[in-house]
Coordinates of C-alpha atoms in Angstrom, one line a residue:
Chain A
M272 CA 34.9 24.7 -0.1
R273 CA 35.9 22.0 -2.5
L274 CA 35.1 22.5 -6.2
V275 CA 32.7 19.5 -6.2
Q276 CA 30.8 21.1 -3.3
I277 CA 30.5 24.4 -5.1
L278 CA 29.3 22.7 -8.3
A279 CA 26.8 20.6 -6.3
L280 CA 25.3 23.7 -4.7
A281 CA 25.3 25.6 -8.0
L282 CA 23.5 22.7 -9.6
A283 CA 21.0 22.7 -6.8
F284 CA 20.4 26.4 -7.2
V285 CA 19.9 26.1 -10.9
A286 CA 17.6 23.1 -10.5
A287 CA 15.6 24.9 -7.9
S288 CA 15.1 28.0 -10.1
A289 CA 14.1 25.8 -13.1
A290 CA 11.7 24.0 -10.8
G291 CA 9.9 27.3 -10.3
Q292 CA 7.5 26.0 -12.9
D293 CA 7.1 22.9 -10.7
R294 CA 7.2 24.7 -7.4
H295 CA 7.0 21.6 -5.2
Q296 CA 9.2 19.2 -7.1
G297 CA 11.7 18.9 -4.3
R298 CA 9.0 18.3 -1.7
N299 CA 7.2 15.8 -4.0
L300 CA 10.4 13.9 -4.7
A301 CA 11.4 13.8 -1.1
A302 CA 8.0 12.5 -0.1
Q303 CA 8.8 9.2 -1.9
C304 CA 11.5 8.6 0.7
A305 CA 9.1 8.9 3.7
N306 CA 8.0 5.3 3.5
C307 CA 11.3 4.2 4.9
H308 CA 13.0 7.4 6.2
G309 CA 9.9 8.9 7.8
T310 CA 7.6 11.9 6.9
N311 CA 9.8 14.8 5.9
G312 CA 12.8 12.6 6.8
H313 CA 11.9 12.2 10.4
S314 CA 12.6 8.5 10.9
Q315 CA 10.8 6.5 13.5
G316 CA 13.9 4.4 13.9
G317 CA 15.8 1.5 12.3
I318 CA 16.5 3.5 9.1
P319 CA 18.4 6.8 9.1
G320 CA 16.5 10.0 9.2
L321 CA 17.2 12.6 6.5
A322 CA 15.8 15.8 8.0
G323 CA 18.4 18.5 8.4
Q324 CA 21.2 16.6 6.7
A325 CA 23.7 18.8 4.9
Q326 CA 22.8 19.2 1.3
A327 CA 26.3 18.5 -0.2
G328 CA 26.7 15.4 2.0
M329 CA 23.4 13.9 0.9
I330 CA 24.2 14.5 -2.8
A331 CA 27.6 12.8 -2.2
Q332 CA 25.9 9.8 -0.5
M333 CA 23.4 9.4 -3.3
N334 CA 26.1 9.7 -5.9
A335 CA 28.1 7.0 -4.1
F336 CA 25.1 4.7 -4.1
K337 CA 24.5 5.5 -7.8
S338 CA 28.1 4.7 -8.8
G339 CA 28.4 1.6 -6.6
Q340 CA 31.1 3.2 -4.5
R341 CA 29.1 2.9 -1.4
S342 CA 28.7 -0.8 -0.7
G343 CA 28.6 -2.8 2.5
P344 CA 25.8 -3.1 4.9
A345 CA 23.8 0.0 3.9
A346 CA 23.7 -0.8 0.2
T347 CA 21.0 -3.4 0.3
V348 CA 18.5 -1.3 -1.6
M349 CA 19.7 2.3 -1.8
H350 CA 22.0 1.7 -4.8
Q351 CA 19.0 0.3 -6.7
I352 CA 16.8 3.3 -5.7
A353 CA 19.4 6.0 -6.3
K354 CA 19.9 4.9 -9.9
G355 CA 16.3 5.8 -10.6
Y356 CA 16.9 9.6 -10.1
T357 CA 18.8 12.2 -12.1
D358 CA 21.4 14.5 -10.6
E359 CA 18.9 17.4 -10.8
Q360 CA 16.3 15.4 -8.9
I361 CA 18.8 14.4 -6.2
A362 CA 19.9 18.0 -5.8
L363 CA 16.2 19.0 -5.3
M364 CA 15.6 16.2 -2.7
A365 CA 18.8 17.1 -0.9
A366 CA 17.8 20.8 -0.7
F367 CA 14.4 19.9 0.7
F368 CA 15.8 17.6 3.4
A369 CA 18.5 20.1 4.3
A370 CA 15.7 22.7 5.0
Q371 CA 13.9 20.4 7.4
K372 CA 14.4 20.7 11.2
P373 CA 16.5 17.7 12.3
A374 CA 14.9 15.4 14.8
K375 CA 15.5 16.4 18.5
Chain B
M179 CA -35.5 25.3 19.9
Q180 CA -33.4 22.2 20.6
S181 CA -34.0 20.3 23.7
S182 CA -31.1 20.6 26.1
N183 CA -31.2 16.8 26.5
R184 CA -30.5 16.2 22.9
R185 CA -27.2 14.6 22.3
F186 CA -24.9 16.5 20.0
D187 CA -23.9 13.8 17.6
R188 CA -21.9 13.4 14.4
R189 CA -25.0 14.3 12.3
D190 CA -25.0 17.8 13.9
F191 CA -21.3 18.2 13.4
L192 CA -21.5 17.3 9.7
R193 CA -24.5 19.4 9.0
G194 CA -22.5 22.4 10.1
A195 CA -19.4 21.2 8.3
G196 CA -20.0 23.6 5.5
A197 CA -19.1 26.5 7.8
A198 CA -15.4 27.2 7.4
G199 CA -14.9 27.8 11.1
A200 CA -16.2 24.5 12.4
L201 CA -13.3 22.3 11.3
A202 CA -10.6 24.8 11.4
I203 CA -10.4 24.2 15.2
T204 CA -9.4 20.6 14.5
G205 CA -6.7 21.5 12.1
C206 CA -3.0 21.7 12.9
A207 CA -2.6 24.5 15.5
T208 CA 0.4 26.1 13.9
T209 CA -0.6 29.6 12.7
A210 CA -2.9 32.2 14.2
A211 CA -5.4 32.4 11.3
P212 CA -6.4 29.2 9.6
P213 CA -6.3 29.4 5.8
A214 CA -9.5 29.9 3.9
K215 CA -11.1 26.6 2.9
V216 CA -10.7 25.8 -0.7
G217 CA -13.0 22.8 -0.6
R218 CA -13.6 19.3 0.6
V219 CA -12.1 16.0 -0.4
I220 CA -13.7 12.7 0.6
V221 CA -11.4 9.7 0.8
I222 CA -13.0 6.3 0.5
G223 CA -10.8 3.8 2.2
G224 CA -8.4 4.2 5.2
G225 CA -5.6 1.8 4.1
Y226 CA -2.2 2.4 2.6
G227 CA -3.6 4.6 -0.1
G228 CA -6.5 6.4 1.6
A229 CA -4.8 7.2 4.9
T230 CA -1.7 8.5 3.2
A231 CA -3.8 10.7 0.9
A232 CA -5.8 12.1 3.8
K233 CA -2.7 13.1 5.8
Y234 CA -0.8 14.6 2.9
L235 CA -3.8 16.6 1.7
R236 CA -4.1 18.2 5.2
M237 CA -0.3 18.7 5.4
W238 CA 0.3 20.1 1.9
S239 CA -2.8 22.3 1.9
E240 CA -1.9 23.6 5.4
G241 CA -5.4 22.8 6.5
A242 CA -7.1 24.6 3.7
I243 CA -8.6 21.4 2.3
E244 CA -11.3 19.7 4.4
V245 CA -10.7 16.0 4.4
F246 CA -13.3 13.3 5.3
M247 CA -11.9 9.7 5.3
I248 CA -14.4 6.9 5.4
E249 CA -13.2 3.6 6.6
M250 CA -15.4 0.7 7.7
N251 CA -12.8 -0.8 10.1
R252 CA -12.3 0.8 13.5
S253 CA -8.5 0.5 13.2
F254 CA -6.0 0.0 10.5
V255 CA -4.6 -3.6 10.2
S256 CA -1.6 -4.0 7.9
C257 CA -1.8 -6.7 5.2
P258 CA 2.0 -6.4 4.7
L259 CA 3.6 -8.4 7.5
S260 CA 0.3 -10.3 8.3
N261 CA 1.8 -13.5 6.9
L262 CA 4.0 -13.4 10.1
V263 CA 0.8 -14.1 12.1
L264 CA 0.5 -17.3 10.2
G265 CA 4.2 -18.1 10.8
G266 CA 3.7 -17.4 14.5
S267 CA 6.2 -14.6 15.1
R268 CA 3.6 -11.8 15.3
K269 CA 0.2 -11.2 16.7
I270 CA -2.5 -9.3 14.7
E271 CA -2.3 -6.6 17.4
D272 CA 1.3 -5.9 16.4
L273 CA 0.0 -4.9 13.0
T274 CA -2.9 -2.8 14.2
V275 CA -2.8 1.0 14.4
G276 CA -5.6 3.4 15.3
Y277 CA -6.6 6.5 13.5
A278 CA -6.0 9.0 16.3
G279 CA -2.9 10.3 14.5
L280 CA -4.9 11.3 11.4
R281 CA -7.4 13.1 13.6
E282 CA -4.5 15.2 14.9
Y283 CA -3.9 16.4 11.3
G284 CA -7.6 17.4 11.2
V285 CA -8.8 14.5 9.1
Q286 CA -12.4 13.7 9.9
V287 CA -12.1 9.9 10.2
I288 CA -15.6 8.4 9.7
N289 CA -16.1 4.8 10.7
D290 CA -18.7 3.9 8.1
E291 CA -19.1 2.3 4.7
V292 CA -19.9 4.0 1.4
T293 CA -22.8 2.3 -0.3
K294 CA -23.1 4.6 -3.4
V295 CA -21.3 7.4 -5.1
N296 CA -23.6 9.9 -6.8
V297 CA -21.3 11.1 -9.5
D298 CA -23.6 13.8 -10.9
K299 CA -24.6 15.3 -7.5
K300 CA -21.0 14.8 -6.1
T301 CA -22.3 13.1 -3.0
V302 CA -21.6 9.7 -1.3
E303 CA -24.2 7.6 0.5
L304 CA -23.2 5.8 3.7
K305 CA -24.6 3.0 5.8
K306 CA -24.9 4.8 9.1
I307 CA -25.0 8.5 8.5
Q308 CA -26.5 10.9 6.0
D309 CA -25.1 11.7 2.5
L310 CA -21.9 13.8 2.3
A311 CA -21.0 16.2 -0.5
Y312 CA -17.5 16.4 -2.0
D313 CA -15.6 18.7 -4.3
R314 CA -13.2 16.0 -5.2
L315 CA -13.3 12.3 -4.4
I316 CA -10.5 9.8 -3.8
V317 CA -11.4 6.1 -4.1
S318 CA -8.8 3.8 -2.5
P319 CA -10.9 0.6 -2.0
G320 CA -8.3 -2.1 -2.4
V321 CA -9.5 -5.3 -4.1
D322 CA -12.5 -7.5 -3.9
F323 CA -12.7 -11.1 -5.0
M324 CA -14.2 -12.8 -8.0
F325 CA -15.6 -15.8 -6.0
D326 CA -17.8 -16.7 -9.0
Q327 CA -14.6 -17.9 -10.7
V328 CA -13.9 -20.5 -8.1
G329 CA -17.1 -22.5 -8.3
A330 CA -18.3 -23.4 -4.8
L331 CA -16.8 -20.3 -3.3
K332 CA -19.8 -18.4 -4.7
D333 CA -21.5 -19.6 -1.5
P334 CA -20.6 -17.4 1.6
K335 CA -20.9 -20.5 3.8
A336 CA -18.1 -22.2 1.8
R337 CA -15.9 -19.1 2.4
E338 CA -16.2 -19.5 6.2
R339 CA -14.3 -22.8 5.7
V340 CA -12.0 -22.0 2.8
L341 CA -10.4 -18.7 3.7
H342 CA -8.4 -16.2 1.6
A343 CA -7.1 -14.0 4.5
W344 CA -6.0 -11.6 1.8
K345 CA -7.5 -8.7 3.7
A346 CA -5.7 -8.6 7.1
G347 CA -7.8 -8.9 10.2
P348 CA -10.1 -11.5 11.7
E349 CA -9.5 -13.9 8.7
T350 CA -5.8 -13.8 9.3
V351 CA -6.3 -15.0 12.8
A352 CA -8.9 -17.6 11.7
L353 CA -6.4 -19.0 9.2
R354 CA -3.7 -19.2 11.8
Q355 CA -6.2 -21.1 14.0
Q356 CA -6.9 -23.5 11.2
L357 CA -3.2 -24.2 11.0
E358 CA -2.9 -24.6 14.7
A359 CA -5.7 -27.1 14.8
M360 CA -4.3 -29.1 11.9
R361 CA -2.7 -32.6 12.7
D362 CA 1.0 -33.1 12.3
G363 CA 1.3 -34.7 8.8
G364 CA -1.5 -32.6 7.4
V365 CA -1.3 -30.7 4.1
Y366 CA -1.8 -26.9 3.7
V367 CA -2.8 -26.1 0.1
L368 CA -2.4 -22.5 -1.2
A369 CA -4.0 -21.5 -4.5
I370 CA -2.6 -18.5 -6.3
P371 CA -4.6 -16.8 -9.1
R372 CA -3.3 -15.5 -12.4
A373 CA -1.5 -12.1 -12.2
P374 CA -2.3 -9.3 -11.7
Y375 CA -3.4 -9.7 -8.1
R376 CA -2.8 -7.8 -4.8
C377 CA 0.8 -8.2 -3.6
P378 CA 2.8 -10.3 -6.1
P379 CA 5.3 -11.8 -3.6
G380 CA 2.7 -12.2 -0.9
P381 CA 1.6 -15.8 -1.5
Y382 CA 5.2 -17.1 -1.7
E383 CA 6.0 -15.3 1.5
R384 CA 2.9 -17.0 3.0
A385 CA 4.1 -20.4 1.9
C386 CA 7.5 -19.7 3.6
Q387 CA 5.7 -18.6 6.8
V388 CA 3.5 -21.7 7.0
A389 CA 6.5 -23.9 6.3
H390 CA 8.4 -22.1 9.0
Y391 CA 5.6 -22.9 11.5
F392 CA 5.4 -26.5 10.3
K393 CA 9.1 -27.0 10.6
Q394 CA 9.0 -25.9 14.2
S395 CA 5.7 -27.4 15.4
K396 CA 4.4 -30.0 12.9
P397 CA 7.4 -31.2 10.9
K398 CA 5.6 -34.1 9.1
S399 CA 3.3 -31.6 7.5
K400 CA 3.5 -30.3 3.9
V401 CA 2.8 -27.1 1.9
I402 CA 1.5 -27.4 -1.6
I403 CA 1.4 -24.3 -3.8
L404 CA -1.0 -24.4 -6.7
D405 CA 0.1 -21.4 -8.8
A406 CA -2.1 -20.5 -11.8
N407 CA 1.0 -18.7 -13.2
E408 CA 3.8 -20.0 -15.4
D409 CA 6.3 -19.3 -12.7
V410 CA 6.7 -17.6 -9.3
T411 CA 5.6 -14.0 -10.2
S412 CA 8.1 -12.1 -7.9
K413 CA 11.5 -12.8 -6.4
A414 CA 11.4 -16.3 -8.0
G415 CA 15.1 -17.2 -7.5
L416 CA 15.1 -15.9 -3.9
F417 CA 12.0 -17.9 -2.9
K418 CA 13.0 -21.1 -4.6
A419 CA 16.4 -20.9 -2.8
Q420 CA 14.4 -21.1 0.4
W421 CA 12.2 -23.9 -0.8
N422 CA 15.3 -25.9 -1.8
G423 CA 17.1 -24.7 1.3
Q424 CA 15.7 -24.5 4.8
Y425 CA 12.3 -25.7 3.6
K426 CA 13.5 -28.6 1.5
G427 CA 11.0 -31.4 1.5
L428 CA 8.3 -29.2 3.1
I429 CA 7.1 -27.1 0.1
E430 CA 5.9 -28.5 -3.2
Y431 CA 5.5 -25.8 -5.9
R432 CA 3.3 -26.5 -9.0
N433 CA 3.1 -24.0 -11.8
N434 CA 0.3 -23.8 -14.4
S435 CA -2.1 -25.1 -11.8
E436 CA -5.2 -23.0 -11.8
V437 CA -7.8 -23.7 -9.2
K438 CA -11.3 -23.4 -10.7
D439 CA -13.4 -24.9 -7.9
V440 CA -13.3 -26.4 -4.4
N441 CA -14.8 -29.7 -3.3
L442 CA -16.1 -29.0 0.2
A443 CA -16.9 -32.7 0.9
T444 CA -13.3 -33.7 0.5
L445 CA -11.8 -30.3 1.1
S446 CA -10.0 -30.4 -2.2
A447 CA -8.8 -27.9 -4.7
V448 CA -10.3 -28.6 -8.1
L449 CA -7.9 -27.8 -11.0
D450 CA -8.6 -26.8 -14.5
V451 CA -6.3 -29.6 -15.6
G452 CA -5.3 -32.6 -13.5
A453 CA -6.4 -34.4 -10.3
D454 CA -8.0 -32.7 -7.3
V455 CA -5.6 -31.8 -4.6
K456 CA -6.8 -32.7 -1.1
A457 CA -6.0 -30.5 1.8
D458 CA -6.3 -30.4 5.6
V459 CA -6.2 -26.6 5.4
L460 CA -7.3 -25.1 2.1
N461 CA -6.4 -21.4 1.4
V462 CA -7.6 -20.1 -1.9
L463 CA -6.7 -16.6 -3.2
P464 CA -9.5 -16.0 -5.8
P465 CA -8.9 -13.8 -8.8
M466 CA -9.2 -10.1 -7.8
R467 CA -10.5 -6.9 -9.1
A468 CA -10.9 -3.3 -7.9
G469 CA -13.0 -2.9 -4.8
D470 CA -16.8 -3.0 -5.4
I471 CA -17.4 0.8 -4.8
A472 CA -15.1 1.5 -7.8
Q473 CA -17.4 -0.6 -10.0
Q474 CA -20.5 1.2 -8.7
A475 CA -18.9 4.6 -9.3
G476 CA -18.2 3.8 -12.9
L477 CA -14.4 3.9 -12.4
V478 CA -13.6 0.4 -13.8
T479 CA -12.3 0.7 -17.3
A480 CA -10.2 -2.4 -18.0
N481 CA -11.3 -6.1 -18.2
N482 CA -14.2 -5.3 -15.9
R483 CA -11.5 -5.3 -13.2
W484 CA -9.3 -2.3 -12.9
C485 CA -9.5 1.5 -13.0
G486 CA -7.6 3.5 -15.6
V487 CA -6.0 6.6 -14.2
D488 CA -4.1 9.7 -15.4
W489 CA -0.8 9.2 -13.7
L490 CA -0.2 12.9 -13.4
S491 CA -2.9 13.2 -10.8
M492 CA -4.3 9.7 -10.3
E493 CA -7.6 11.1 -11.7
S494 CA -9.9 8.5 -13.2
V495 CA -9.9 8.4 -17.0
A496 CA -13.7 7.7 -16.8
R497 CA -14.8 10.2 -14.1
P498 CA -13.2 13.6 -13.8
G499 CA -12.9 14.8 -10.3
I500 CA -12.5 11.3 -8.9
H501 CA -9.1 9.9 -8.2
V502 CA -8.2 6.2 -7.7
L503 CA -5.3 4.9 -5.7
G504 CA -3.6 1.6 -5.0
D505 CA -4.5 -2.0 -5.9
A506 CA -7.7 -0.8 -7.7
T507 CA -5.8 1.0 -10.4
L508 CA -4.9 -0.5 -13.8
S509 CA -1.3 -0.9 -13.0
A510 CA 1.4 0.7 -15.1
P511 CA 4.0 -1.6 -16.7
A512 CA 6.0 -3.5 -14.0
M513 CA 4.2 -1.6 -11.3
P514 CA 3.2 -3.9 -8.4
K515 CA 0.0 -3.8 -6.5
S516 CA 1.6 -3.1 -3.1
G517 CA 0.9 -1.0 0.0
H518 CA 4.1 0.9 -0.6
M519 CA 2.9 1.7 -4.1
A520 CA -0.5 2.9 -2.9
N521 CA 1.3 5.2 -0.5
Q522 CA 3.2 6.7 -3.5
H523 CA 0.0 7.0 -5.6
A524 CA -1.5 8.9 -2.7
K525 CA 1.3 11.5 -2.6
V526 CA 1.1 12.1 -6.3
A527 CA -2.7 12.5 -5.9
A528 CA -2.4 14.8 -2.9
A529 CA 0.1 17.1 -4.6
A530 CA -2.0 17.2 -7.7
I531 CA -5.3 17.9 -5.9
V532 CA -3.8 20.7 -3.9
E533 CA -2.7 22.4 -7.1
L534 CA -6.0 21.7 -8.9
M535 CA -8.1 23.0 -6.1
N536 CA -6.1 26.2 -6.1
G537 CA -6.5 26.7 -9.8
R538 CA -3.0 25.5 -10.7
T539 CA -1.7 22.5 -12.7
P540 CA -0.1 19.4 -11.3
S541 CA 3.6 18.6 -11.5
P542 CA 4.4 17.4 -15.0
A543 CA 7.0 14.9 -13.9
P544 CA 5.8 12.7 -11.0
M545 CA 8.0 9.8 -9.8
M546 CA 7.2 6.8 -7.7
A547 CA 9.4 4.2 -6.0
N548 CA 8.6 0.8 -4.5
T549 CA 10.3 -1.5 -2.0
C550 CA 8.6 -4.8 -1.1
Y551 CA 10.0 -6.8 1.8
S552 CA 9.2 -10.5 2.2
F553 CA 9.9 -12.5 5.3
V554 CA 11.2 -15.9 4.4
D555 CA 11.1 -16.9 8.1
D556 CA 10.7 -15.0 11.4
R557 CA 13.8 -12.7 10.8
N558 CA 15.3 -13.2 7.3
V559 CA 14.0 -11.0 4.5
V560 CA 14.4 -10.5 0.8
H561 CA 13.3 -7.4 -1.2
V562 CA 12.4 -6.1 -4.6
A563 CA 12.7 -2.4 -5.5
S564 CA 11.7 -0.3 -8.4
V565 CA 11.6 3.3 -9.5
H566 CA 9.0 4.6 -11.9
A567 CA 9.1 7.9 -13.9
Y568 CA 6.3 9.5 -15.9
D569 CA 6.7 9.0 -19.7
P570 CA 4.9 12.0 -21.4
K571 CA 4.9 10.2 -24.7
D572 CA 3.0 7.1 -23.6
K573 CA 1.3 8.9 -20.7
T574 CA 2.2 6.2 -18.2
M575 CA 4.7 5.4 -15.5
K576 CA 7.7 3.4 -16.6
T577 CA 10.6 1.9 -14.7
V578 CA 13.8 3.9 -15.0
P579 CA 16.4 1.8 -16.9
G580 CA 19.2 0.6 -14.7
S581 CA 17.4 1.1 -11.5
G582 CA 15.6 -1.2 -9.1
G583 CA 16.5 -4.8 -8.4
L584 CA 16.4 -7.7 -5.9
S585 CA 18.3 -8.8 -2.8
T586 CA 21.4 -10.9 -3.5
A587 CA 20.2 -13.2 -0.7
A588 CA 17.9 -13.3 2.4
S589 CA 19.4 -11.6 5.5
E590 CA 18.6 -10.6 9.0
L591 CA 19.9 -7.1 8.1
E592 CA 17.1 -6.8 5.6
G593 CA 14.8 -8.2 8.3
A594 CA 15.8 -5.2 10.5
Y595 CA 15.1 -2.8 7.6
A596 CA 11.8 -4.5 6.9
N597 CA 10.7 -3.9 10.5
A598 CA 11.9 -0.3 10.2
W599 CA 10.0 0.1 6.9
A600 CA 6.8 -1.0 8.7
K601 CA 7.3 1.4 11.6
N602 CA 8.0 4.3 9.2
I603 CA 5.3 3.7 6.7
W604 CA 2.6 3.2 9.3
H605 CA 3.6 6.5 10.9
D606 CA 3.9 8.2 7.5
M607 CA 0.3 7.2 6.6
L608 CA -1.3 7.4 10.0
G609 CA 0.7 10.2 11.8

């Protein structure tokens, strides 16, 4: 496992523990994405689903949107949205989606 | 003893609704033993705010919260995308979704209208059926119109001719019919009130859609926008690029042009300053305020128009135990009155209500995000996006610095995303 992946998972673990006070923070944050990506990340089509996506991969994607590294067709709006969230919040959202059953 | 011929109707069902067992049957059939009921939430309004709240309350309480949603329309009709009906690329049926999906989540969808909220007794009175009691109430009524601020529009007869079509449904279709009946070379006049109003980019999208229709079918016709505001209130550069581009010569935009009255004899918009503007089709968006039931329930706290809320839970600052969602709220800074936003309000409210009804406290750090897509023709779209975070010092939602933004230009790719947004959000709110 690459160091960045280990650090990302560690961050997610720490974030999840700290969020024990706010036990549904990951779920609540992820719910904001449902308007475009579907309830619990189960897309109805046209925009990618997020359910069951690997946690480290999603964190990497969101970081790429945040830093402007991911451009091209997909970055019409996600780079603007991703910049609204902290690393901790992104880790929580990614953990939530990773725990969802992927669409059949 | 009851007669065996007596029809079991909704009244019977609701009289017995206090019993925990009755509605458990209609809940999600996931676990063997349904959770003990913690109480009942009534939701007034089955639109972007109300429907989302109803579904998420059922989901996140795992069926423990009984949810009654009261909506006067039989089906949901989306205001977002309804301008496409005017442009001719969609039919109203394409924007219409039934409530069967919500029923599958165990929401009791009641096709009725709330006439009164009894805040002390915690009951609502309805037009068709008997009073219903609630533990918590969600009011998501959308907007109603201040017709008295546009002179002759006080008269309901005038409003049959001068439409707003700012609540999607039959009026949208009627306005399209007015446009279809208009002669080539006619003038469509659109009056926009001072902000804040429902859907900031909506009127400018409408102007584009009507221009799109004219360009194809009545090319000698014109669109005149009478905007009470200093400038286009949303996506200004992007809309003006269209008006100077594909719609050059078709659309005339006038700022600082507030319509105060209509002259029905000449079908003209009467301005505060300047000459009347004559129309063949006159479409006036009156100034707006929170839906009437919010006023009746004592929820309106600002300018006699909008409802102040605690952003941690969407609870009214005036009435504890009553939550307000969507357009009716006193918007936080830079927060648009959009369907997308109402959906986000609903999720914050649902999360908070589940905690509160279980004796816990809501999340201290809610977030909300918005993406508004506008169709500049039948397939090209521009967007505006924003992300809002709770500020505990000022106790409001504020945009996160460096986040959000606009499209660089209109594109068909964004058109595809806009259509996907519609499919996903309608499913997210209606199951």
